[in-house]
PDB file of C-alpha atoms in Angstrom:
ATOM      1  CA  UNK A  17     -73.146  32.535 -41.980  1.00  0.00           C
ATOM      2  CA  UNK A  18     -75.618  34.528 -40.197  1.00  0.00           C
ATOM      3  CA  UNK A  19     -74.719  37.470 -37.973  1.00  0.00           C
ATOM      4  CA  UNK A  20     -75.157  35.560 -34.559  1.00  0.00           C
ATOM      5  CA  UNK A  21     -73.332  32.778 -35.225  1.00  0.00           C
ATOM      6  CA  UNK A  22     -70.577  35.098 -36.927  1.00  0.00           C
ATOM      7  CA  UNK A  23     -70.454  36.773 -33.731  1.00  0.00           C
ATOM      8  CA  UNK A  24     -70.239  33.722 -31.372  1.00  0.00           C
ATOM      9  CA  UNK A  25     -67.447  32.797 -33.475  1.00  0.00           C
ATOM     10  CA  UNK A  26     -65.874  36.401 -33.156  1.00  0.00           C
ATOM     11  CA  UNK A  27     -66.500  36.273 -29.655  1.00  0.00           C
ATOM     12  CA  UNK A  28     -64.830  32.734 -29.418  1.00  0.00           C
ATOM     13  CA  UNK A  29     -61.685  33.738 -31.292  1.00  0.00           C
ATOM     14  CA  UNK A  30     -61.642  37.124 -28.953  1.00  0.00           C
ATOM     15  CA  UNK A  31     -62.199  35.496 -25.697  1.00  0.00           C
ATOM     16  CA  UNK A  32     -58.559  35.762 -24.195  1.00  0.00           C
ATOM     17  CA  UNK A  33     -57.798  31.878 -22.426  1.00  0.00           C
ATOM     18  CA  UNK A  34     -57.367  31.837 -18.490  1.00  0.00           C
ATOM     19  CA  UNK A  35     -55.400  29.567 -16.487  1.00  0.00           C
ATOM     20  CA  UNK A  36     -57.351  27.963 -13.480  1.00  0.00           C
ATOM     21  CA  UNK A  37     -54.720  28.487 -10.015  1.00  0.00           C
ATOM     22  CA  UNK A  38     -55.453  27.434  -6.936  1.00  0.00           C
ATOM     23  CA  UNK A  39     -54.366  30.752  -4.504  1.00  0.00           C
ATOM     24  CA  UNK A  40     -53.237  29.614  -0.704  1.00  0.00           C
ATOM     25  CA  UNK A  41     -51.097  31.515   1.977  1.00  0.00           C
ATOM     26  CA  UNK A  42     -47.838  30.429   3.413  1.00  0.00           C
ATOM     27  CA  UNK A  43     -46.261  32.801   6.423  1.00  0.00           C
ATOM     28  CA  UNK A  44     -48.401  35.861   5.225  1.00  0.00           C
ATOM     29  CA  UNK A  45     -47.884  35.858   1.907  1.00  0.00           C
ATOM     30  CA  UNK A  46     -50.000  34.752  -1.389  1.00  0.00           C
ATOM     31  CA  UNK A  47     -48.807  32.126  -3.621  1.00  0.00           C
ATOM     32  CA  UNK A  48     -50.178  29.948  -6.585  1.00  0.00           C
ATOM     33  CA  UNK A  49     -50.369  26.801  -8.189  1.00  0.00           C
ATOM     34  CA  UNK A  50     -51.340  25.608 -11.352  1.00  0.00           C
ATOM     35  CA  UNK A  51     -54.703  23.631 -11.111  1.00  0.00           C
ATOM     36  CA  UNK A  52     -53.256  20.834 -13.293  1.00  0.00           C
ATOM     37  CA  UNK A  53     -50.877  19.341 -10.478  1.00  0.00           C
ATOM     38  CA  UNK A  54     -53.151  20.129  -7.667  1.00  0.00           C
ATOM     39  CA  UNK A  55     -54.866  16.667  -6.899  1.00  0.00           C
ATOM     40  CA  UNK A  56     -57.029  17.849  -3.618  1.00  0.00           C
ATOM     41  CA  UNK A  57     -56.700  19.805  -0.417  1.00  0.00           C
ATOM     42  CA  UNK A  58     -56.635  18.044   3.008  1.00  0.00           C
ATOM     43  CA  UNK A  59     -56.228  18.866   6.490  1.00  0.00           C
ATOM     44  CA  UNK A  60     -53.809  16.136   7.715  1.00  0.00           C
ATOM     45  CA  UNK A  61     -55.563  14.019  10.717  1.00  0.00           C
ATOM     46  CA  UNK A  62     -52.664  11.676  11.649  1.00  0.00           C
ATOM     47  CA  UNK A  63     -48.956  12.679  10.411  1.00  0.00           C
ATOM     48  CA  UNK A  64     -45.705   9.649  11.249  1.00  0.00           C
ATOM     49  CA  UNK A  65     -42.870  11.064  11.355  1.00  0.00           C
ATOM     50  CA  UNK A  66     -40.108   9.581   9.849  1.00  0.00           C
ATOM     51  CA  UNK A  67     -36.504   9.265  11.193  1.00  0.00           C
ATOM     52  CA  UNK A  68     -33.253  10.601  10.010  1.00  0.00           C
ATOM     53  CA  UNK A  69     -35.529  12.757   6.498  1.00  0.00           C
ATOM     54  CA  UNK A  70     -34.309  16.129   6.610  1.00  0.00           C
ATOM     55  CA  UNK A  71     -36.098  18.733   8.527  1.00  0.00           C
ATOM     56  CA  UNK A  72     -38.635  20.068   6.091  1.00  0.00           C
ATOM     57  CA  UNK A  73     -40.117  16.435   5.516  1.00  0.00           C
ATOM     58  CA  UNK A  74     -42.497  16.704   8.237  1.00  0.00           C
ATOM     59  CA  UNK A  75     -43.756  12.746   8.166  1.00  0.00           C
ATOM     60  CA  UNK A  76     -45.857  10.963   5.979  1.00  0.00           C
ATOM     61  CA  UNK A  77     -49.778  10.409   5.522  1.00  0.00           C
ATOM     62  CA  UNK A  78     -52.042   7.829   4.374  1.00  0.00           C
ATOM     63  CA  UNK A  79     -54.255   8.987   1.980  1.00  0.00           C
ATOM     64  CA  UNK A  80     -56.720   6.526   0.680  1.00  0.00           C
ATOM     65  CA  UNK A  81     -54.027   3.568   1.368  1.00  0.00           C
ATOM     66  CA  UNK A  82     -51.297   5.402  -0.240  1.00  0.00           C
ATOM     67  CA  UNK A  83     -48.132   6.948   1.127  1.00  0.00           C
ATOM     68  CA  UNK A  84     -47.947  10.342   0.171  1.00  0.00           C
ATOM     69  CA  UNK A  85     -44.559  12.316   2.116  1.00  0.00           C
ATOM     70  CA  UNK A  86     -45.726  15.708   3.566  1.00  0.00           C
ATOM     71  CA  UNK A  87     -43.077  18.656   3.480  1.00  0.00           C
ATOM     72  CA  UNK A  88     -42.697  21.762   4.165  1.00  0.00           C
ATOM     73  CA  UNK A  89     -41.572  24.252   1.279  1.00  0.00           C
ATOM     74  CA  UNK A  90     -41.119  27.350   3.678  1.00  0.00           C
ATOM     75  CA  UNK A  91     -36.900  26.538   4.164  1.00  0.00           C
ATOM     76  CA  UNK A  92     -36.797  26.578   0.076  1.00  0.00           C
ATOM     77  CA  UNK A  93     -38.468  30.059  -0.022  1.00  0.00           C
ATOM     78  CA  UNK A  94     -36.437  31.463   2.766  1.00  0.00           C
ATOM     79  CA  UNK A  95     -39.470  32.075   5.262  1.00  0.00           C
ATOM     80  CA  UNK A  96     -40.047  31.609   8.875  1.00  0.00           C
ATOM     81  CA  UNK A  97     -41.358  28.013  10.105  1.00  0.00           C
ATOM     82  CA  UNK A  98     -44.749  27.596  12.028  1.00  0.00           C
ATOM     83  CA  UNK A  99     -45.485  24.803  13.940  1.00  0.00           C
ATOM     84  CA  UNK A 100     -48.372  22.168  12.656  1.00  0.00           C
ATOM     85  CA  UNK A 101     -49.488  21.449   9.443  1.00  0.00           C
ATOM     86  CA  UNK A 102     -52.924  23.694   8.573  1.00  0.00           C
ATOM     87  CA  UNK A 103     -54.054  22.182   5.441  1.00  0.00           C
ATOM     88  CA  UNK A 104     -52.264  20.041   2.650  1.00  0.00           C
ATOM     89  CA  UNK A 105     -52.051  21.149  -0.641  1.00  0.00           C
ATOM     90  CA  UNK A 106     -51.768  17.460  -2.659  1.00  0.00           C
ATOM     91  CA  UNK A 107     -50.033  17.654  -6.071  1.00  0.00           C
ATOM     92  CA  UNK A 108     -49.603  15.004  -8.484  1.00  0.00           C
ATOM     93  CA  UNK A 109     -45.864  16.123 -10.419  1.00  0.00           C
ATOM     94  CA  UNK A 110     -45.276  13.357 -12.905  1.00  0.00           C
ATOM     95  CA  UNK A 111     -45.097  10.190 -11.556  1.00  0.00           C
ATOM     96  CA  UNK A 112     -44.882  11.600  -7.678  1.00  0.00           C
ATOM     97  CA  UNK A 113     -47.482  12.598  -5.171  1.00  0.00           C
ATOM     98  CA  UNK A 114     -46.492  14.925  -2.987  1.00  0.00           C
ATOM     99  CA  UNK A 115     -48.150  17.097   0.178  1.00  0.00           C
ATOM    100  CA  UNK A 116     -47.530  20.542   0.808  1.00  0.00           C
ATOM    101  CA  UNK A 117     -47.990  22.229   3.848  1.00  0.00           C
ATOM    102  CA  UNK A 118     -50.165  25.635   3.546  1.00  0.00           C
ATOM    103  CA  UNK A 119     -51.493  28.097   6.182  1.00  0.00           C
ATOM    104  CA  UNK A 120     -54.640  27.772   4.354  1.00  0.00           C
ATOM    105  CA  UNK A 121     -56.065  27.305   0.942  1.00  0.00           C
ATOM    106  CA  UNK A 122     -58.158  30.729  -0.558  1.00  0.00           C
ATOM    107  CA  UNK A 123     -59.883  29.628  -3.781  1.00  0.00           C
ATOM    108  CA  UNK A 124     -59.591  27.909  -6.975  1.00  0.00           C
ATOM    109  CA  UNK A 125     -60.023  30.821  -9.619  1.00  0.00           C
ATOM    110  CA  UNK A 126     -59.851  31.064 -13.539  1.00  0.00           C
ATOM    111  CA  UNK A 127     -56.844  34.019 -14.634  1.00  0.00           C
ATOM    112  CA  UNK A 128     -56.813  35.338 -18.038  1.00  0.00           C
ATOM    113  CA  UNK A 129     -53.665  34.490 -19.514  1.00  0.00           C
ATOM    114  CA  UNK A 130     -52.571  38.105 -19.726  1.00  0.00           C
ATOM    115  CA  UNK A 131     -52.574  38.808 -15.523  1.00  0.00           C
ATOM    116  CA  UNK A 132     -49.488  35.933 -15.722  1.00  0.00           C
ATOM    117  CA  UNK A 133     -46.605  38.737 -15.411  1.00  0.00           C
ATOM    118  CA  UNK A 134     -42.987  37.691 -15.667  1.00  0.00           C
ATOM    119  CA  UNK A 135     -40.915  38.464 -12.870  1.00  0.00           C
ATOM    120  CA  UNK A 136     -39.304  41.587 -12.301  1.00  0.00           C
ATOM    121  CA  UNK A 137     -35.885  41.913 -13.850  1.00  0.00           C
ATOM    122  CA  UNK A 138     -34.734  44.192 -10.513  1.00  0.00           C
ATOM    123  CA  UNK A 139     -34.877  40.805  -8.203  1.00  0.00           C
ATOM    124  CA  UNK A 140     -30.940  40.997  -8.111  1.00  0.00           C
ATOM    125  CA  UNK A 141     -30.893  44.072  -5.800  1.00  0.00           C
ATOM    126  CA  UNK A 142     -33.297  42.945  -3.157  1.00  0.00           C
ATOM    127  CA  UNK A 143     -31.812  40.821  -0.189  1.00  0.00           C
ATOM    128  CA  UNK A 144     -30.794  37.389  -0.442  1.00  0.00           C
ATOM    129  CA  UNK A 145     -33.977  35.615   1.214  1.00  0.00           C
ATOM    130  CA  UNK A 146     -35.897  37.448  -1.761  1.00  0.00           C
ATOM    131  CA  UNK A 147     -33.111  36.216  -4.492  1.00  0.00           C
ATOM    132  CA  UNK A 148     -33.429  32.737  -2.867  1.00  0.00           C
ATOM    133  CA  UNK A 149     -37.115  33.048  -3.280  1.00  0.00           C
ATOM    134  CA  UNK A 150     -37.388  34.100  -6.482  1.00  0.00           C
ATOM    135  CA  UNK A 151     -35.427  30.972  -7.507  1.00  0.00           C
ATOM    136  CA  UNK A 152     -38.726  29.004  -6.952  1.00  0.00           C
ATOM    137  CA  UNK A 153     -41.029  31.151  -8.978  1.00  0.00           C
ATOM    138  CA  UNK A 154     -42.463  31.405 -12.066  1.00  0.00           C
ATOM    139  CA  UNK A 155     -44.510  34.213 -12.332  1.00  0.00           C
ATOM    140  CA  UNK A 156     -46.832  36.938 -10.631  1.00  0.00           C
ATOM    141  CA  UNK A 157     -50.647  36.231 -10.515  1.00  0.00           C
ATOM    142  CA  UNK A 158     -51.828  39.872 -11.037  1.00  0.00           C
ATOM    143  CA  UNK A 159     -55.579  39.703  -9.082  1.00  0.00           C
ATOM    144  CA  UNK A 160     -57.576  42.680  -8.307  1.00  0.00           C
ATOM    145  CA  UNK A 161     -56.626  42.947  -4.501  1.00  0.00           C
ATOM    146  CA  UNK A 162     -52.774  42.446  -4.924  1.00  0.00           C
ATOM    147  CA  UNK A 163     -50.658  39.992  -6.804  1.00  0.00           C
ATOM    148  CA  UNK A 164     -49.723  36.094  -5.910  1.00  0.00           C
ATOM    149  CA  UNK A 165     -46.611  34.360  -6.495  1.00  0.00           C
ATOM    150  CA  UNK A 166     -46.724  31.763  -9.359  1.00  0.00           C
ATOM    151  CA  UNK A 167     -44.435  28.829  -7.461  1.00  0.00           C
ATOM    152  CA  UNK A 168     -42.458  26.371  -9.554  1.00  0.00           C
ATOM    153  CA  UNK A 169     -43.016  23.140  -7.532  1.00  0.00           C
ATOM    154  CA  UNK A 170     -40.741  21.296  -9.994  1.00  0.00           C
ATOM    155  CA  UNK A 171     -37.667  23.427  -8.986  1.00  0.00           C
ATOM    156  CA  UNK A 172     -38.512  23.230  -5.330  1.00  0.00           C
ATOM    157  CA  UNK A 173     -38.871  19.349  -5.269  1.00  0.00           C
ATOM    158  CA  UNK A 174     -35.503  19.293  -7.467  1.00  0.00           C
ATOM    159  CA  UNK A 175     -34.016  21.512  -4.742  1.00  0.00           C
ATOM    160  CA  UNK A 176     -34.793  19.555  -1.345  1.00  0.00           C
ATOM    161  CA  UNK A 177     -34.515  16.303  -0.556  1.00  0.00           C
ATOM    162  CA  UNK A 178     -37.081  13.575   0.558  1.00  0.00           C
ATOM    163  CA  UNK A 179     -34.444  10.942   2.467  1.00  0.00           C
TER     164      UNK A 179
END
């Protein structure tokens, strides 16, 4: 082997793999998703409402001819409601498609693997809206300008109701 391609292949086996999130705010603060769920981004031109669904499912949409519910996750992570729906985060979670509501939608970006922190072990002494919120989470996004919260959208779907 000659000594570029033995260092492409060094380089290859160094390179440390990132995982592609897709960064949006919700009430002021930073949170992620994993690209792999996230279908598309939309801002939601006509929302129907649909009687007697809990509060957080604010209607339905029809996207492309299909039904796709729209809620709002803010209840589950213990944070203040705003009124409208600024963009829609669309996520595909097994066989469900889902909407949720975001203030707005930052940027798509690659992480490397090692900026995916656990979560802090001290979350038991902070107030309850914080325990409640780290229920939902599954990591910290460590980025240059601060950190984002890693959201398990599996837990939060488990843990609210569409009907």
């Amino acid at each position: 082997m000659d000594t570029d391609a033995a260092a492409e292949v060094a380089q290859h086996a160094t390179a440390e793999e990132e995982v592609r999130v897709c960064l949006f705010g919700i009430s002021g603060d930073l949170y992620a998703v994993t690209v792999d769920i996230l279908a598309e981004v939309i801002i939601p031109q006509k929302i129907y409402p649909v009687p007697t669904t809990p509060s957080h499912v604010i209607g339905v949409i029809s996207l492309r001819g299909n039904i796709v519910p729209l809620v709002d996750i803010r209840p589950a992570l213990s944070l203040p409601h705003t009124a409208g729906a600024g963009q829609a985060a669309i996520m595909r979670i097994g066989p469900m498609t889902i909407g949720v509501v975001v203030d707005a939608v930052m940027e798509v970006v690659a992480v490397p693997r090692s900026n995916i922190l656990p979560l802090p072990s001290d979350l038991s002494v902070q107030d309850a809206a914080s325990k409640n919120r780290a229920r939902y989470l599954k990591a910290l996004v460590q980025r240059p300008d601060g950190v984002a919260a890693l959201l398990n959208i599996e837990r939060i779907l488990d843990a609210i109701s569409l009907s």
